[in-house]
């Protein structure tokens, strides 16, 4: 490892101002997916969005996976001056740094290692080889330099200088090779991730490591359940407690078994300990029908309280208090919505998948949003909707007090989207996309056949949408601009631009011409 020069930028003297960052999946540790600092994109001009550039990367897709959530970091010191840099992780153990003003590749890092002895079955989309966790970027140092943290497919955590891609610390083991880790999150020098599907013998659990610990002790919280496969990994509240959904399994609190629920774990005394949990009262039914809780929550402030929303394939949304997620018996949410979708109780291609979102509008109204797959439930009739929903949609709720208690009041449901994915919010605009992927895992003539080549062949292409955050009205859609589908990717938005990576390893930048 080489030492880095210190670039003297004089940011204030040069008139450069810090813009809006998007340093982690979901935009922040709370995973709200809200870009609070957006000023360029407005409801009036978003109809003029264009593809400003697209960059074909040399990342090789593995099973259904390709590119993960792009990170955006402003005013990064480089040898040619400060730049706005985008960081994109690729499944084939690649990290790409892109000059976001020009769409040109600045540097690439490929993690080299011996092929692990174990991997998932070829053709299985659940356990691909390689790097499966979106990276995360730490805060700026005294000279403005930023450190990127990335978890390679061999389970080693790397620390890279965002300006040039050089290693700034020795990599160290943080997980199992080919272990299906989810998006990294950073809180006060502690890196978190979660794992699922038992890939390559990797336990389904939450992981944490303190970057300042010279021994890099790996701490784990094991709920003894199915996979912790919230799309954006864990969400972290103001106390440093990390919240993650748990997959199919039993619930037996006496024996510390927390299947089909949500666990909150915190680093205490050098250990990652489960301090609280929420368990839906119908967990037995959820387990029988494979309707597990697998949605990364969004955490937010509401009238002096810290709340969070999450969901499940059953297609309900839960409102919870981070101080006591399910009350004394851990089964009583603050509020539970009726079914939004999944009337047929399907374990695939229906229900809520991925992660939630939340934002605060100019009037002080708190909003919570969820995507879902499949047809809307015939009994779910929000005040505003935009046509029949057959393939998926985004639903927005207002968080408001009713009879002195917070609840989720339906506000609108978007137009139909081909497998609606988690939205992001910027300046009162909700950006969402239909992934276009084939999500079927079972067929009447084949039975269970979750096979990557079959699903890839049957997939189409993603479509980006911009919606009015107050009404859900469509303001823009990208039509046929995106050439391929997206599997477990994510949107990012900063400084008037929206980013998304597709299965064919193309990074798209949407923005306003001339801005």
mmCIF file of N, CA, C and O in Angstrom, residues 132-214:
data_model
loop_
_atom_site.group_PDB
_atom_site.id
_atom_site.type_symbol
_atom_site.label_atom_id
_atom_site.label_comp_id
_atom_site.label_asym_id
_atom_site.label_seq_id
_atom_site.Cartn_x
_atom_site.Cartn_y
_atom_site.Cartn_z
ATOM 1 N N UNK A 132 -21.732 -9.694 -3.281
ATOM 2 C CA UNK A 132 -23.187 -9.509 -3.324
ATOM 3 C C UNK A 132 -23.678 -8.321 -2.508
ATOM 4 O O UNK A 132 -24.864 -8.002 -2.555
ATOM 5 N N UNK A 133 -22.805 -7.673 -1.753
ATOM 6 C CA UNK A 133 -23.200 -6.546 -0.898
ATOM 7 C C UNK A 133 -22.840 -5.229 -1.563
ATOM 8 O O UNK A 133 -21.705 -5.031 -2.015
ATOM 9 N N UNK A 134 -23.798 -4.299 -1.620
ATOM 10 C CA UNK A 134 -23.481 -2.942 -2.072
ATOM 11 C C UNK A 134 -22.491 -2.322 -1.091
ATOM 12 O O UNK A 134 -22.622 -2.473 0.124
ATOM 13 N N UNK A 135 -21.458 -1.623 -1.592
ATOM 14 C CA UNK A 135 -20.484 -0.993 -0.691
ATOM 15 C C UNK A 135 -21.074 0.216 0.014
ATOM 16 O O UNK A 135 -22.225 0.602 -0.224
ATOM 17 N N UNK A 136 -20.289 0.817 0.883
ATOM 18 C CA UNK A 136 -20.700 2.039 1.571
ATOM 19 C C UNK A 136 -19.494 2.957 1.708
ATOM 20 O O UNK A 136 -18.343 2.495 1.681
ATOM 21 N N UNK A 137 -19.752 4.268 1.837
ATOM 22 C CA UNK A 137 -18.683 5.267 1.904
ATOM 23 C C UNK A 137 -18.727 5.968 3.245
ATOM 24 O O UNK A 137 -19.797 6.390 3.708
ATOM 25 N N UNK A 138 -17.566 6.107 3.871
ATOM 26 C CA UNK A 138 -17.471 6.766 5.160
ATOM 27 C C UNK A 138 -17.423 8.280 5.031
ATOM 28 O O UNK A 138 -17.359 8.833 3.932
ATOM 29 N N UNK A 139 -17.467 8.997 6.164
ATOM 30 C CA UNK A 139 -17.427 10.463 6.150
ATOM 31 C C UNK A 139 -16.073 10.984 5.698
ATOM 32 O O UNK A 139 -15.073 10.258 5.693
ATOM 33 N N UNK A 140 -16.037 12.262 5.309
ATOM 34 C CA UNK A 140 -14.797 12.876 4.839
ATOM 35 C C UNK A 140 -13.811 13.060 5.987
ATOM 36 O O UNK A 140 -14.193 13.374 7.116
ATOM 37 N N UNK A 141 -12.532 12.853 5.675
ATOM 38 C CA UNK A 141 -11.476 13.110 6.633
ATOM 39 C C UNK A 141 -11.110 14.584 6.656
ATOM 40 O O UNK A 141 -11.743 15.415 5.999
ATOM 41 N N UNK A 142 -10.060 14.911 7.383
ATOM 42 C CA UNK A 142 -9.654 16.308 7.543
ATOM 43 C C UNK A 142 -9.310 16.958 6.207
ATOM 44 O O UNK A 142 -9.519 18.154 6.013
ATOM 45 N N UNK A 143 -8.766 16.178 5.261
ATOM 46 C CA UNK A 143 -8.398 16.716 3.954
ATOM 47 C C UNK A 143 -9.470 16.489 2.898
ATOM 48 O O UNK A 143 -9.241 16.712 1.710
ATOM 49 N N UNK A 144 -10.650 16.018 3.321
ATOM 50 C CA UNK A 144 -11.741 15.784 2.395
ATOM 51 C C UNK A 144 -11.770 14.415 1.775
ATOM 52 O O UNK A 144 -12.712 14.069 1.057
ATOM 53 N N UNK A 145 -10.738 13.599 2.012
ATOM 54 C CA UNK A 145 -10.684 12.262 1.422
ATOM 55 C C UNK A 145 -11.772 11.372 2.013
ATOM 56 O O UNK A 145 -12.138 11.507 3.191
ATOM 57 N N UNK A 146 -12.282 10.468 1.200
ATOM 58 C CA UNK A 146 -13.336 9.546 1.623
ATOM 59 C C UNK A 146 -12.850 8.116 1.462
ATOM 60 O O UNK A 146 -12.096 7.787 0.534
ATOM 61 N N UNK A 147 -13.307 7.248 2.369
ATOM 62 C CA UNK A 147 -12.955 5.828 2.317
ATOM 63 C C UNK A 147 -14.174 5.016 1.943
ATOM 64 O O UNK A 147 -15.253 5.191 2.509
ATOM 65 N N UNK A 148 -13.986 4.131 0.990
ATOM 66 C CA UNK A 148 -15.015 3.211 0.533
ATOM 67 C C UNK A 148 -14.774 1.855 1.175
ATOM 68 O O UNK A 148 -13.640 1.356 1.199
ATOM 69 N N UNK A 149 -15.853 1.242 1.681
ATOM 70 C CA UNK A 149 -15.752 -0.084 2.273
ATOM 71 C C UNK A 149 -16.516 -1.063 1.386
ATOM 72 O O UNK A 149 -17.685 -0.841 1.037
ATOM 73 N N UNK A 150 -15.832 -2.141 0.996
ATOM 74 C CA UNK A 150 -16.422 -3.116 0.084
ATOM 75 C C UNK A 150 -16.096 -4.522 0.569
ATOM 76 O O UNK A 150 -14.967 -4.795 1.004
ATOM 77 N N UNK A 151 -17.071 -5.412 0.476
ATOM 78 C CA UNK A 151 -16.921 -6.785 0.943
ATOM 79 C C UNK A 151 -16.799 -7.702 -0.269
ATOM 80 O O UNK A 151 -17.773 -7.917 -1.000
ATOM 81 N N UNK A 152 -15.623 -8.227 -0.498
ATOM 82 C CA UNK A 152 -15.368 -9.073 -1.659
ATOM 83 C C UNK A 152 -16.013 -10.449 -1.489
ATOM 84 O O UNK A 152 -16.419 -10.835 -0.385
ATOM 85 N N UNK A 153 -16.083 -11.176 -2.589
ATOM 86 C CA UNK A 153 -16.722 -12.486 -2.570
ATOM 87 C C UNK A 153 -16.006 -13.523 -1.730
ATOM 88 O O UNK A 153 -16.589 -14.567 -1.405
ATOM 89 N N UNK A 154 -14.748 -13.265 -1.366
ATOM 90 C CA UNK A 154 -14.034 -14.191 -0.486
ATOM 91 C C UNK A 154 -14.267 -13.887 0.982
ATOM 92 O O UNK A 154 -13.667 -14.523 1.860
ATOM 93 N N UNK A 155 -15.131 -12.892 1.275
ATOM 94 C CA UNK A 155 -15.471 -12.555 2.650
ATOM 95 C C UNK A 155 -14.545 -11.550 3.300
ATOM 96 O O UNK A 155 -14.679 -11.283 4.498
ATOM 97 N N UNK A 156 -13.613 -10.939 2.535
ATOM 98 C CA UNK A 156 -12.706 -9.953 3.110
ATOM 99 C C UNK A 156 -13.228 -8.540 2.886
ATOM 100 O O UNK A 156 -13.712 -8.214 1.800
ATOM 101 N N UNK A 157 -13.104 -7.698 3.924
ATOM 102 C CA UNK A 157 -13.524 -6.310 3.851
ATOM 103 C C UNK A 157 -12.345 -5.448 3.408
ATOM 104 O O UNK A 157 -11.272 -5.490 4.020
ATOM 105 N N UNK A 158 -12.556 -4.658 2.357
ATOM 106 C CA UNK A 158 -11.521 -3.787 1.810
ATOM 107 C C UNK A 158 -11.859 -2.331 2.099
ATOM 108 O O UNK A 158 -13.030 -1.939 2.111
ATOM 109 N N UNK A 159 -10.817 -1.533 2.299
ATOM 110 C CA UNK A 159 -10.949 -0.093 2.520
ATOM 111 C C UNK A 159 -10.184 0.619 1.410
ATOM 112 O O UNK A 159 -8.961 0.479 1.305
ATOM 113 N N UNK A 160 -10.897 1.360 0.562
ATOM 114 C CA UNK A 160 -10.295 1.992 -0.605
ATOM 115 C C UNK A 160 -10.454 3.505 -0.538
ATOM 116 O O UNK A 160 -11.473 4.011 -0.067
ATOM 117 N N UNK A 161 -9.465 4.212 -1.055
ATOM 118 C CA UNK A 161 -9.578 5.653 -1.202
ATOM 119 C C UNK A 161 -10.484 5.937 -2.398
ATOM 120 O O UNK A 161 -10.239 5.461 -3.501
ATOM 121 N N UNK A 162 -11.551 6.701 -2.170
ATOM 122 C CA UNK A 162 -12.504 6.966 -3.242
ATOM 123 C C UNK A 162 -11.842 7.722 -4.392
ATOM 124 O O UNK A 162 -12.218 7.560 -5.552
ATOM 125 N N UNK A 163 -10.821 8.527 -4.100
ATOM 126 C CA UNK A 163 -10.188 9.340 -5.122
ATOM 127 C C UNK A 163 -9.395 8.566 -6.144
ATOM 128 O O UNK A 163 -9.295 8.977 -7.300
ATOM 129 N N UNK A 164 -8.816 7.418 -5.736
ATOM 130 C CA UNK A 164 -7.973 6.694 -6.692
ATOM 131 C C UNK A 164 -8.084 5.166 -6.609
ATOM 132 O O UNK A 164 -7.443 4.452 -7.386
ATOM 133 N N UNK A 165 -8.861 4.650 -5.663
ATOM 134 C CA UNK A 165 -9.062 3.206 -5.586
ATOM 135 C C UNK A 165 -7.985 2.443 -4.855
ATOM 136 O O UNK A 165 -8.045 1.199 -4.778
ATOM 137 N N UNK A 166 -6.994 3.147 -4.308
ATOM 138 C CA UNK A 166 -5.920 2.458 -3.598
ATOM 139 C C UNK A 166 -6.378 1.994 -2.221
ATOM 140 O O UNK A 166 -7.175 2.662 -1.555
ATOM 141 N N UNK A 167 -5.855 0.844 -1.800
ATOM 142 C CA UNK A 167 -6.158 0.320 -0.464
ATOM 143 C C UNK A 167 -5.534 1.234 0.586
ATOM 144 O O UNK A 167 -4.368 1.615 0.481
ATOM 145 N N UNK A 168 -6.307 1.596 1.609
ATOM 146 C CA UNK A 168 -5.790 2.444 2.678
ATOM 147 C C UNK A 168 -5.635 1.670 3.980
ATOM 148 O O UNK A 168 -5.204 2.227 4.988
ATOM 149 N N UNK A 169 -6.001 0.397 3.966
ATOM 150 C CA UNK A 169 -5.831 -0.466 5.135
ATOM 151 C C UNK A 169 -5.738 -1.896 4.630
ATOM 152 O O UNK A 169 -6.157 -2.218 3.510
ATOM 153 N N UNK A 170 -5.206 -2.748 5.466
ATOM 154 C CA UNK A 170 -5.083 -4.154 5.097
ATOM 155 C C UNK A 170 -6.458 -4.815 5.124
ATOM 156 O O UNK A 170 -7.192 -4.702 6.106
ATOM 157 N N UNK A 171 -6.862 -5.512 4.037
ATOM 158 C CA UNK A 171 -8.142 -6.232 4.067
ATOM 159 C C UNK A 171 -8.151 -7.283 5.173
ATOM 160 O O UNK A 171 -7.105 -7.839 5.534
ATOM 161 N N UNK A 172 -9.344 -7.559 5.697
ATOM 162 C CA UNK A 172 -9.449 -8.562 6.755
ATOM 163 C C UNK A 172 -10.752 -9.342 6.596
ATOM 164 O O UNK A 172 -11.717 -8.847 6.017
ATOM 165 N N UNK A 173 -10.807 -10.576 7.109
ATOM 166 C CA UNK A 173 -12.008 -11.406 6.971
ATOM 167 C C UNK A 173 -13.188 -10.822 7.746
ATOM 168 O O UNK A 173 -13.051 -10.416 8.895
ATOM 169 N N UNK A 174 -14.326 -10.799 7.068
ATOM 170 C CA UNK A 174 -15.550 -10.307 7.705
ATOM 171 C C UNK A 174 -16.739 -11.222 7.423
ATOM 172 O O UNK A 174 -17.832 -10.971 7.901
ATOM 173 N N UNK A 175 -16.565 -12.242 6.649
ATOM 174 C CA UNK A 175 -17.666 -13.141 6.337
ATOM 175 C C UNK A 175 -17.160 -14.389 5.660
ATOM 176 O O UNK A 175 -15.953 -14.574 5.495
ATOM 177 N N UNK A 176 -18.087 -15.238 5.262
ATOM 178 C CA UNK A 176 -17.737 -16.467 4.571
ATOM 179 C C UNK A 176 -17.600 -16.201 3.070
ATOM 180 O O UNK A 176 -18.328 -15.375 2.514
ATOM 181 N N UNK A 177 -16.719 -16.916 2.376
ATOM 182 C CA UNK A 177 -16.664 -16.804 0.912
ATOM 183 C C UNK A 177 -17.996 -17.204 0.276
ATOM 184 O O UNK A 177 -18.633 -18.160 0.728
ATOM 185 N N UNK A 178 -18.414 -16.446 -0.727
ATOM 186 C CA UNK A 178 -19.671 -16.705 -1.434
ATOM 187 C C UNK A 178 -20.846 -16.817 -0.469
ATOM 188 O O UNK A 178 -21.733 -17.653 -0.629
ATOM 189 N N UNK A 179 -20.852 -15.944 0.545
ATOM 190 C CA UNK A 179 -21.801 -16.073 1.644
ATOM 191 C C UNK A 179 -23.089 -15.307 1.516
ATOM 192 O O UNK A 179 -23.865 -15.280 2.463
ATOM 193 N N UNK A 180 -23.367 -14.642 0.388
ATOM 194 C CA UNK A 180 -24.610 -13.897 0.139
ATOM 195 C C UNK A 180 -24.834 -12.824 1.218
ATOM 196 O O UNK A 180 -25.772 -12.864 2.007
ATOM 197 N N UNK A 181 -23.925 -11.855 1.231
ATOM 198 C CA UNK A 181 -24.064 -10.718 2.128
ATOM 199 C C UNK A 181 -24.907 -9.633 1.464
ATOM 200 O O UNK A 181 -24.916 -9.503 0.243
ATOM 201 N N UNK A 182 -25.589 -8.844 2.294
ATOM 202 C CA UNK A 182 -26.415 -7.741 1.796
ATOM 203 C C UNK A 182 -25.761 -6.402 2.123
ATOM 204 O O UNK A 182 -24.796 -6.331 2.886
ATOM 205 N N UNK A 183 -26.313 -5.335 1.549
ATOM 206 C CA UNK A 183 -25.707 -4.000 1.553
ATOM 207 C C UNK A 183 -25.060 -3.635 2.884
ATOM 208 O O UNK A 183 -25.672 -3.788 3.954
ATOM 209 N N UNK A 184 -23.830 -3.128 2.811
ATOM 210 C CA UNK A 184 -23.120 -2.696 4.005
ATOM 211 C C UNK A 184 -23.748 -1.422 4.558
ATOM 212 O O UNK A 184 -24.278 -0.602 3.813
ATOM 213 N N UNK A 185 -23.667 -1.267 5.867
ATOM 214 C CA UNK A 185 -24.109 -0.038 6.535
ATOM 215 C C UNK A 185 -23.059 0.335 7.565
ATOM 216 O O UNK A 185 -22.403 -0.541 8.142
ATOM 217 N N UNK A 186 -22.884 1.624 7.792
ATOM 218 C CA UNK A 186 -21.832 2.126 8.670
ATOM 219 C C UNK A 186 -22.435 3.026 9.731
ATOM 220 O O UNK A 186 -23.209 3.939 9.424
ATOM 221 N N UNK A 187 -22.038 2.776 10.995
ATOM 222 C CA UNK A 187 -22.517 3.587 12.119
ATOM 223 C C UNK A 187 -21.402 3.722 13.149
ATOM 224 O O UNK A 187 -20.986 2.747 13.766
ATOM 225 N N UNK A 188 -20.885 4.949 13.313
ATOM 226 C CA UNK A 188 -19.852 5.207 14.322
ATOM 227 C C UNK A 188 -18.722 4.187 14.276
ATOM 228 O O UNK A 188 -18.397 3.541 15.277
ATOM 229 N N UNK A 189 -18.128 4.017 13.100
ATOM 230 C CA UNK A 189 -16.981 3.129 12.866
ATOM 231 C C UNK A 189 -17.329 1.645 12.891
ATOM 232 O O UNK A 189 -16.424 0.805 12.841
ATOM 233 N N UNK A 190 -18.597 1.320 12.987
ATOM 234 C CA UNK A 190 -18.994 -0.095 12.962
ATOM 235 C C UNK A 190 -19.678 -0.397 11.632
ATOM 236 O O UNK A 190 -20.625 0.286 11.237
ATOM 237 N N UNK A 191 -19.178 -1.416 10.947
ATOM 238 C CA UNK A 191 -19.764 -1.879 9.688
ATOM 239 C C UNK A 191 -20.711 -3.031 9.987
ATOM 240 O O UNK A 191 -20.369 -3.955 10.740
ATOM 241 N N UNK A 192 -21.899 -2.977 9.384
ATOM 242 C CA UNK A 192 -22.899 -4.037 9.534
ATOM 243 C C UNK A 192 -23.217 -4.656 8.178
ATOM 244 O O UNK A 192 -23.165 -3.994 7.138
ATOM 245 N N UNK A 193 -23.586 -5.925 8.199
ATOM 246 C CA UNK A 193 -24.183 -6.578 7.054
ATOM 247 C C UNK A 193 -25.080 -7.699 7.574
ATOM 248 O O UNK A 193 -25.152 -7.952 8.776
ATOM 249 N N UNK A 194 -25.789 -8.355 6.659
ATOM 250 C CA UNK A 194 -26.612 -9.510 7.018
ATOM 251 C C UNK A 194 -26.470 -10.542 5.920
ATOM 252 O O UNK A 194 -26.036 -10.242 4.801
ATOM 253 N N UNK A 195 -26.812 -11.788 6.231
ATOM 254 C CA UNK A 195 -26.652 -12.879 5.277
ATOM 255 C C UNK A 195 -27.916 -13.732 5.225
ATOM 256 O O UNK A 195 -28.720 -13.741 6.163
ATOM 257 N N UNK A 196 -28.053 -14.466 4.111
ATOM 258 C CA UNK A 196 -29.266 -15.271 3.944
ATOM 259 C C UNK A 196 -29.023 -16.467 3.041
ATOM 260 O O UNK A 196 -27.956 -16.615 2.438
ATOM 261 N N UNK A 197 -30.032 -17.303 2.953
ATOM 262 C CA UNK A 197 -30.075 -18.483 2.104
ATOM 263 C C UNK A 197 -29.042 -19.552 2.465
ATOM 264 O O UNK A 197 -28.919 -20.551 1.775
ATOM 265 N N UNK A 198 -28.274 -19.354 3.525
ATOM 266 C CA UNK A 198 -27.289 -20.346 3.924
ATOM 267 C C UNK A 198 -26.285 -20.641 2.836
ATOM 268 O O UNK A 198 -25.739 -21.750 2.768
ATOM 269 N N UNK A 199 -26.003 -19.645 1.988
ATOM 270 C CA UNK A 199 -25.147 -19.877 0.820
ATOM 271 C C UNK A 199 -23.737 -20.309 1.232
ATOM 272 O O UNK A 199 -23.122 -19.700 2.104
ATOM 273 N N UNK A 200 -23.251 -21.350 0.586
ATOM 274 C CA UNK A 200 -21.906 -21.883 0.828
ATOM 275 C C UNK A 200 -21.675 -22.196 2.301
ATOM 276 O O UNK A 200 -20.552 -22.093 2.802
ATOM 277 N N UNK A 201 -22.726 -22.576 3.006
ATOM 278 C CA UNK A 201 -22.610 -22.912 4.418
ATOM 279 C C UNK A 201 -22.548 -21.720 5.341
ATOM 280 O O UNK A 201 -22.285 -21.860 6.545
ATOM 281 N N UNK A 202 -22.830 -20.522 4.825
ATOM 282 C CA UNK A 202 -22.768 -19.305 5.627
ATOM 283 C C UNK A 202 -23.993 -19.212 6.533
ATOM 284 O O UNK A 202 -25.124 -19.336 6.053
ATOM 285 N N UNK A 203 -23.843 -18.994 7.829
ATOM 286 C CA UNK A 203 -25.002 -18.862 8.719
ATOM 287 C C UNK A 203 -25.851 -17.647 8.363
ATOM 288 O O UNK A 203 -25.334 -16.631 7.899
ATOM 289 N N UNK A 204 -27.160 -17.768 8.574
ATOM 290 C CA UNK A 204 -28.076 -16.646 8.375
ATOM 291 C C UNK A 204 -28.071 -15.791 9.635
ATOM 292 O O UNK A 204 -28.682 -16.163 10.640
ATOM 293 N N UNK A 205 -27.410 -14.626 9.575
ATOM 294 C CA UNK A 205 -27.263 -13.833 10.790
ATOM 295 C C UNK A 205 -26.866 -12.403 10.450
ATOM 296 O O UNK A 205 -26.606 -12.060 9.295
ATOM 297 N N UNK A 206 -26.840 -11.569 11.471
ATOM 298 C CA UNK A 206 -26.336 -10.200 11.357
ATOM 299 C C UNK A 206 -24.874 -10.202 11.763
ATOM 300 O O UNK A 206 -24.473 -10.906 12.696
ATOM 301 N N UNK A 207 -24.072 -9.376 11.066
ATOM 302 C CA UNK A 207 -22.632 -9.301 11.294
ATOM 303 C C UNK A 207 -22.238 -7.860 11.589
ATOM 304 O O UNK A 207 -22.824 -6.928 11.032
ATOM 305 N N UNK A 208 -21.221 -7.671 12.418
ATOM 306 C CA UNK A 208 -20.705 -6.332 12.696
ATOM 307 C C UNK A 208 -19.214 -6.418 13.010
ATOM 308 O O UNK A 208 -18.732 -7.425 13.545
ATOM 309 N N UNK A 209 -18.490 -5.356 12.659
ATOM 310 C CA UNK A 209 -17.075 -5.261 13.025
ATOM 311 C C UNK A 209 -16.746 -3.796 13.259
ATOM 312 O O UNK A 209 -17.231 -2.915 12.535
ATOM 313 N N UNK A 210 -15.960 -3.530 14.298
ATOM 314 C CA UNK A 210 -15.526 -2.171 14.617
ATOM 315 C C UNK A 210 -14.239 -1.893 13.845
ATOM 316 O O UNK A 210 -13.221 -2.561 14.044
ATOM 317 N N UNK A 211 -14.276 -0.907 12.965
ATOM 318 C CA UNK A 211 -13.111 -0.598 12.138
ATOM 319 C C UNK A 211 -11.929 -0.124 12.961
ATOM 320 O O UNK A 211 -10.774 -0.231 12.516
ATOM 321 N N UNK A 212 -12.200 0.390 14.159
ATOM 322 C CA UNK A 212 -11.109 0.873 15.022
ATOM 323 C C UNK A 212 -10.516 -0.235 15.895
ATOM 324 O O UNK A 212 -9.517 0.003 16.586
ATOM 325 N N UNK A 213 -11.110 -1.400 15.867
ATOM 326 C CA UNK A 213 -10.592 -2.535 16.634
ATOM 327 C C UNK A 213 -9.400 -3.125 15.894
ATOM 328 O O UNK A 213 -9.553 -3.648 14.779
ATOM 329 N N UNK A 214 -8.198 -3.069 16.458
ATOM 330 C CA UNK A 214 -7.020 -3.587 15.739
ATOM 331 C C UNK A 214 -7.108 -5.081 15.452
ATOM 332 O O UNK A 214 -6.473 -5.574 14.513
#
